[in-house]
Tab-separated table of C-alpha atoms in Angstrom:
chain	number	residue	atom	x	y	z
A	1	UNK	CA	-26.414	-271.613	53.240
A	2	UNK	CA	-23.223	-273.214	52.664
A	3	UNK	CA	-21.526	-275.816	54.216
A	4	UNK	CA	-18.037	-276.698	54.628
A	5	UNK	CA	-16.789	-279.847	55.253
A	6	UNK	CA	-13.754	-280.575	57.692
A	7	UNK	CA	-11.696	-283.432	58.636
A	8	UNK	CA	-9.908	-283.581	61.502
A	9	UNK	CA	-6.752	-285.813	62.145
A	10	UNK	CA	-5.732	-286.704	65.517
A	11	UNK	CA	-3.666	-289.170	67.832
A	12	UNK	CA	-4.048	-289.444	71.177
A	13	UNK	CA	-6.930	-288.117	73.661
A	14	UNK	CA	-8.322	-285.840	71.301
A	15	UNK	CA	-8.917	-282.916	73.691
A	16	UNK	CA	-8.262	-280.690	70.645
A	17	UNK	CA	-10.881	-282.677	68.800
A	18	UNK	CA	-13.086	-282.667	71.228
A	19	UNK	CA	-12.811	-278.297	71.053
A	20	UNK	CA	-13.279	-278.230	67.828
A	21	UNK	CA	-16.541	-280.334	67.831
A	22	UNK	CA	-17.891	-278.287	70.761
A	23	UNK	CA	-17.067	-274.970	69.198
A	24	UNK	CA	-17.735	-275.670	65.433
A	25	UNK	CA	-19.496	-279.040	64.438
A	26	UNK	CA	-22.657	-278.200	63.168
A	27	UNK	CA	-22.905	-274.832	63.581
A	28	UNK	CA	-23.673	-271.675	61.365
A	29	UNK	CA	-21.166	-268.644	61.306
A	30	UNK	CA	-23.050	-266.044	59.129
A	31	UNK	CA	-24.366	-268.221	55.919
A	32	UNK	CA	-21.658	-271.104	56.603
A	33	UNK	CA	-22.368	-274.260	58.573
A	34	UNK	CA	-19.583	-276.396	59.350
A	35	UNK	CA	-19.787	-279.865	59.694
A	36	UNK	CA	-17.283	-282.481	60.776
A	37	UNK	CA	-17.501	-284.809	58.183
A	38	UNK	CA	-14.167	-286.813	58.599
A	39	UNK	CA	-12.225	-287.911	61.551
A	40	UNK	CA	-8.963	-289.664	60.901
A	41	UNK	CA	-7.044	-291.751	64.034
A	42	UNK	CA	-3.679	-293.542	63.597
A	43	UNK	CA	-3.884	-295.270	66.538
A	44	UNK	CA	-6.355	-297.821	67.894
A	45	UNK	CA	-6.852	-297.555	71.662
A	46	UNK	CA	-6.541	-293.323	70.874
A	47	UNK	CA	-9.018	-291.545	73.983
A	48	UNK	CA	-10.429	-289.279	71.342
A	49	UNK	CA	-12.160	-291.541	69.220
A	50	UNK	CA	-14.315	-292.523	72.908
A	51	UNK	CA	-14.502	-288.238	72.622
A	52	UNK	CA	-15.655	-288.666	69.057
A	53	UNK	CA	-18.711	-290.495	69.912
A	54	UNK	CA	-20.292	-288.388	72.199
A	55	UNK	CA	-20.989	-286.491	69.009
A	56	UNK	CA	-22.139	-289.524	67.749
A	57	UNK	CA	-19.247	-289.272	65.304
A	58	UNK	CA	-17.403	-292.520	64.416
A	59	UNK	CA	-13.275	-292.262	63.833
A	60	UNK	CA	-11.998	-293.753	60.383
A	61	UNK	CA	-9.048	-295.769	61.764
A	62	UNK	CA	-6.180	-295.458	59.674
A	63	UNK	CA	-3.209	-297.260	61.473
A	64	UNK	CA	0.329	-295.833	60.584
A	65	UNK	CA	2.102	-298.854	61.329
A	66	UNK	CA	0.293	-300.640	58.645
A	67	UNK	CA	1.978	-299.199	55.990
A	68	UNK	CA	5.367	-299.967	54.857
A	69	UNK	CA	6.589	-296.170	54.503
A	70	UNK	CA	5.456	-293.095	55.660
A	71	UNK	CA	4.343	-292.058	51.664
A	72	UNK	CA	2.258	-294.981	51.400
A	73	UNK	CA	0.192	-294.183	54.275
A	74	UNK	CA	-0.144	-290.634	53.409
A	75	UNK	CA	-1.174	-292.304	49.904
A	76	UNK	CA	-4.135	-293.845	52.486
A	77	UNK	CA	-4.696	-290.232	53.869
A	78	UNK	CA	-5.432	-288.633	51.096
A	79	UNK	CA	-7.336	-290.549	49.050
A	80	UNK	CA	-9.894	-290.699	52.586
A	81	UNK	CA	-10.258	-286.944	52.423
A	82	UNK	CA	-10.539	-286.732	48.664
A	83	UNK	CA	-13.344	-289.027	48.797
A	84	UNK	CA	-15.157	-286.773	51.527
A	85	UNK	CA	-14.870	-283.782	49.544
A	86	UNK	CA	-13.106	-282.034	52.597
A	87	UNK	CA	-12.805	-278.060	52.626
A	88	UNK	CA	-10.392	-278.231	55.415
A	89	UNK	CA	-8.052	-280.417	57.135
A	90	UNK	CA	-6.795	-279.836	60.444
A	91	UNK	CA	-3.935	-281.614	62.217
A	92	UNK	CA	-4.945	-281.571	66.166
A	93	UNK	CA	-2.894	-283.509	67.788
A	94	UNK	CA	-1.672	-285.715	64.945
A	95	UNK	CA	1.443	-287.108	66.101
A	96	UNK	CA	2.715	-287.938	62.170
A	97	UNK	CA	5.389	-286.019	59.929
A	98	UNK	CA	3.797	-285.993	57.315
A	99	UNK	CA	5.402	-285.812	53.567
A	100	UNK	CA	5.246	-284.333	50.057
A	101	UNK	CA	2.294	-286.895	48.999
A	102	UNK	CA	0.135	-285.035	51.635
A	103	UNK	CA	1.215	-281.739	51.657
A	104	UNK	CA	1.176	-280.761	48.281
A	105	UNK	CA	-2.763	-282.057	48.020
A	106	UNK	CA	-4.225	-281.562	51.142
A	107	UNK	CA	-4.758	-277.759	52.391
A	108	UNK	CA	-4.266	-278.369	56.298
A	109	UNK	CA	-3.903	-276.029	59.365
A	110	UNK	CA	-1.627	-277.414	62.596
A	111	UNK	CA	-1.908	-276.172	65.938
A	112	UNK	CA	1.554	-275.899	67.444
A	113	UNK	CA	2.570	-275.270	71.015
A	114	UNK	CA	4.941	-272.777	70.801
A	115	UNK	CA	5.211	-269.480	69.223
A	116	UNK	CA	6.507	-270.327	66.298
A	117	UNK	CA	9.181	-270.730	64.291
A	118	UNK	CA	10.622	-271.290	68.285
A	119	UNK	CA	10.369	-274.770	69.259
A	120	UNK	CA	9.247	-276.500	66.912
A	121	UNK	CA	8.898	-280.859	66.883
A	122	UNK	CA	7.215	-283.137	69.630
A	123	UNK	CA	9.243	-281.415	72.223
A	124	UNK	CA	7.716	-277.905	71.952
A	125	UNK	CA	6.517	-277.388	75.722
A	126	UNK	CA	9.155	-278.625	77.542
A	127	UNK	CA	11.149	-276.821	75.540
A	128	UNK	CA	9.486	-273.451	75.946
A	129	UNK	CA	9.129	-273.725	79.499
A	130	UNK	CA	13.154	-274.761	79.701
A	131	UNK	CA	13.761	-271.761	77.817
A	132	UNK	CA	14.760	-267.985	78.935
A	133	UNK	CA	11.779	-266.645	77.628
A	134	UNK	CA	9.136	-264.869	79.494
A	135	UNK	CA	6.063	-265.666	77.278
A	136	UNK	CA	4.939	-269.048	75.978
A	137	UNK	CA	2.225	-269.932	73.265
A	138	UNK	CA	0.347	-271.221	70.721
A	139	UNK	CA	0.507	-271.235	66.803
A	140	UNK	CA	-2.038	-272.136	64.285
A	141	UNK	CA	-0.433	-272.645	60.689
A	142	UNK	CA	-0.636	-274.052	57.076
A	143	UNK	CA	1.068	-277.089	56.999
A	144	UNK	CA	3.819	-277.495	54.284
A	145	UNK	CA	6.732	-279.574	53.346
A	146	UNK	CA	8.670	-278.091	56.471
A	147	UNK	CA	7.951	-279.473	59.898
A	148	UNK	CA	6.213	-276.774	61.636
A	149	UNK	CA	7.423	-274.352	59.289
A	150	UNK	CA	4.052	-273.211	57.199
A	151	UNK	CA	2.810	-269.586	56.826
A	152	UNK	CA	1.325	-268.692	60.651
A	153	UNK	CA	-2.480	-267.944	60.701
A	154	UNK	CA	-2.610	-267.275	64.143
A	155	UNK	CA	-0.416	-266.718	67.123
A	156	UNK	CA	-1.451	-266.089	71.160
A	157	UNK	CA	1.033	-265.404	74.351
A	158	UNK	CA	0.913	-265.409	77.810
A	159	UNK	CA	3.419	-264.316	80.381
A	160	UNK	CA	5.535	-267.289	82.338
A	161	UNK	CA	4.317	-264.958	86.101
A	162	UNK	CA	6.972	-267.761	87.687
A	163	UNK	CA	4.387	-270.977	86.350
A	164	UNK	CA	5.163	-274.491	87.082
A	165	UNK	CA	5.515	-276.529	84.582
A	166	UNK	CA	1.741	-277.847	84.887
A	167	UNK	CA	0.408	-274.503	84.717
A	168	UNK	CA	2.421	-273.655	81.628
A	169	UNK	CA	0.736	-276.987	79.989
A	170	UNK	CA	-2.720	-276.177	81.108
A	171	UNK	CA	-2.327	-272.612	80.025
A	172	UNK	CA	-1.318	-273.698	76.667
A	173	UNK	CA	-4.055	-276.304	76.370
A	174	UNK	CA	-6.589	-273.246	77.240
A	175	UNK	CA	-5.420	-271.397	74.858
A	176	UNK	CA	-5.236	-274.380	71.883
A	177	UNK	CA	-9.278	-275.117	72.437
A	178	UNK	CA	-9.792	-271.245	71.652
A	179	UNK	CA	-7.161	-270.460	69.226
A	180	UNK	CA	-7.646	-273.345	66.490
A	181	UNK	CA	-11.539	-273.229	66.419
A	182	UNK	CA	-11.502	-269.393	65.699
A	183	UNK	CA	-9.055	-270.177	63.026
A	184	UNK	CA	-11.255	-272.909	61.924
A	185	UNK	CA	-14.235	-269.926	61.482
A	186	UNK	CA	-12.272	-267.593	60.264
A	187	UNK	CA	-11.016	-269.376	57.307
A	188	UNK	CA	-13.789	-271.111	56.268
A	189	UNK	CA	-16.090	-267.631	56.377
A	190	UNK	CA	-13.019	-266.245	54.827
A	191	UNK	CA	-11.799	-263.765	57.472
A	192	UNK	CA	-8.644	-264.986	56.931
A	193	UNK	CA	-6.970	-263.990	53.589
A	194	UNK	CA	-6.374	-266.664	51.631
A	195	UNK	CA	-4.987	-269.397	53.900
């Protein structure tokens, strides 16, 4: 069997995290097991690292604000996955642009809630739901040097059917805790093509 190690980066209450761990942590998809070796938080008082120990996982705390510029704590980022020999990084929920120093050496998926390349920044569901269209969504993609603007791995819509905004967030949340742990599988067994 093989395992794969992920780290996952969040900032806030980790509901994404919380998915992932549910759907992926320690399990075995054909002859991979996947194992949540590294969870990164850049902010103290952050709900998911409370999530995190339910799983009896602890949260490396790596505070953003400590740093002088955003480089040097992406400096701090990296060399904390390096040193966990990390397969895959995924961004859920990790409120940080991040910059060259991370991109180029880290290979890390985003979940975005939008359909991109519509919408993207912190802004994406108001947005979306202010917006003429009749569909919302969800995007799962590399992350790169542009903000939201990596290759797409995976992309799901629904139909607006006259939603309030609340249901359009709660429909897009629903979707998130499917959508980025199937991509999660699918990578690491190598269903998807070279992400």
């Amino acid at each position: 069997m093989v395992i794969k190690n992920i780290a996952i980066l969040f900032s806030g209450s980790g509901s994404n995290l919380e998915a992932i761990l549910e759907k992926v942590h320690g399990k075995v998809f054909g002859n991979v097991k996947i194992v949540a070796k590294l969870l990164i938080c850049n902010k103290l008082g952050a709900y998911g690292i409370e999530r995190a120990k339910k799983f009896g996982l602890t949260t490396t705390i790596i505070e953003n604000k400590a740093f002088s510029s955003r480089e040097e704590f992406d400096v701090a980022l990296v060399k904390e996955i390096e040193k966990n020999e990390i397969d895959l990084t995924i961004l859920a929920g990790f409120m940080r642009i991040l910059t060259p120093v991370f991109t180029k050496n880290v290979k890390a998926i985003n979940l975005h809630p939008s359909i991109l390349p519509l919408f993207k920044g912190a802004h994406a569901i108001k947005e979306s739901f202010d917006s003429d269209m009749a569909v919302g969504g969800v995007s799962v993609h590399l992350v790169s040097e542009e903000l939201d603007g990596g290759r797409i791995l995976a992309q799901e819509t629904f139909q607006r059917d006259g939603k309030t905004f609340e249901e359009w967030e709660e429909t897009i949340h629903k979707i998130e805790h499917e959508i980025l742990p199937k991509t999660i599988i699918n990578i690491l067994t190598n269903k998807e093509n070279n992400a």
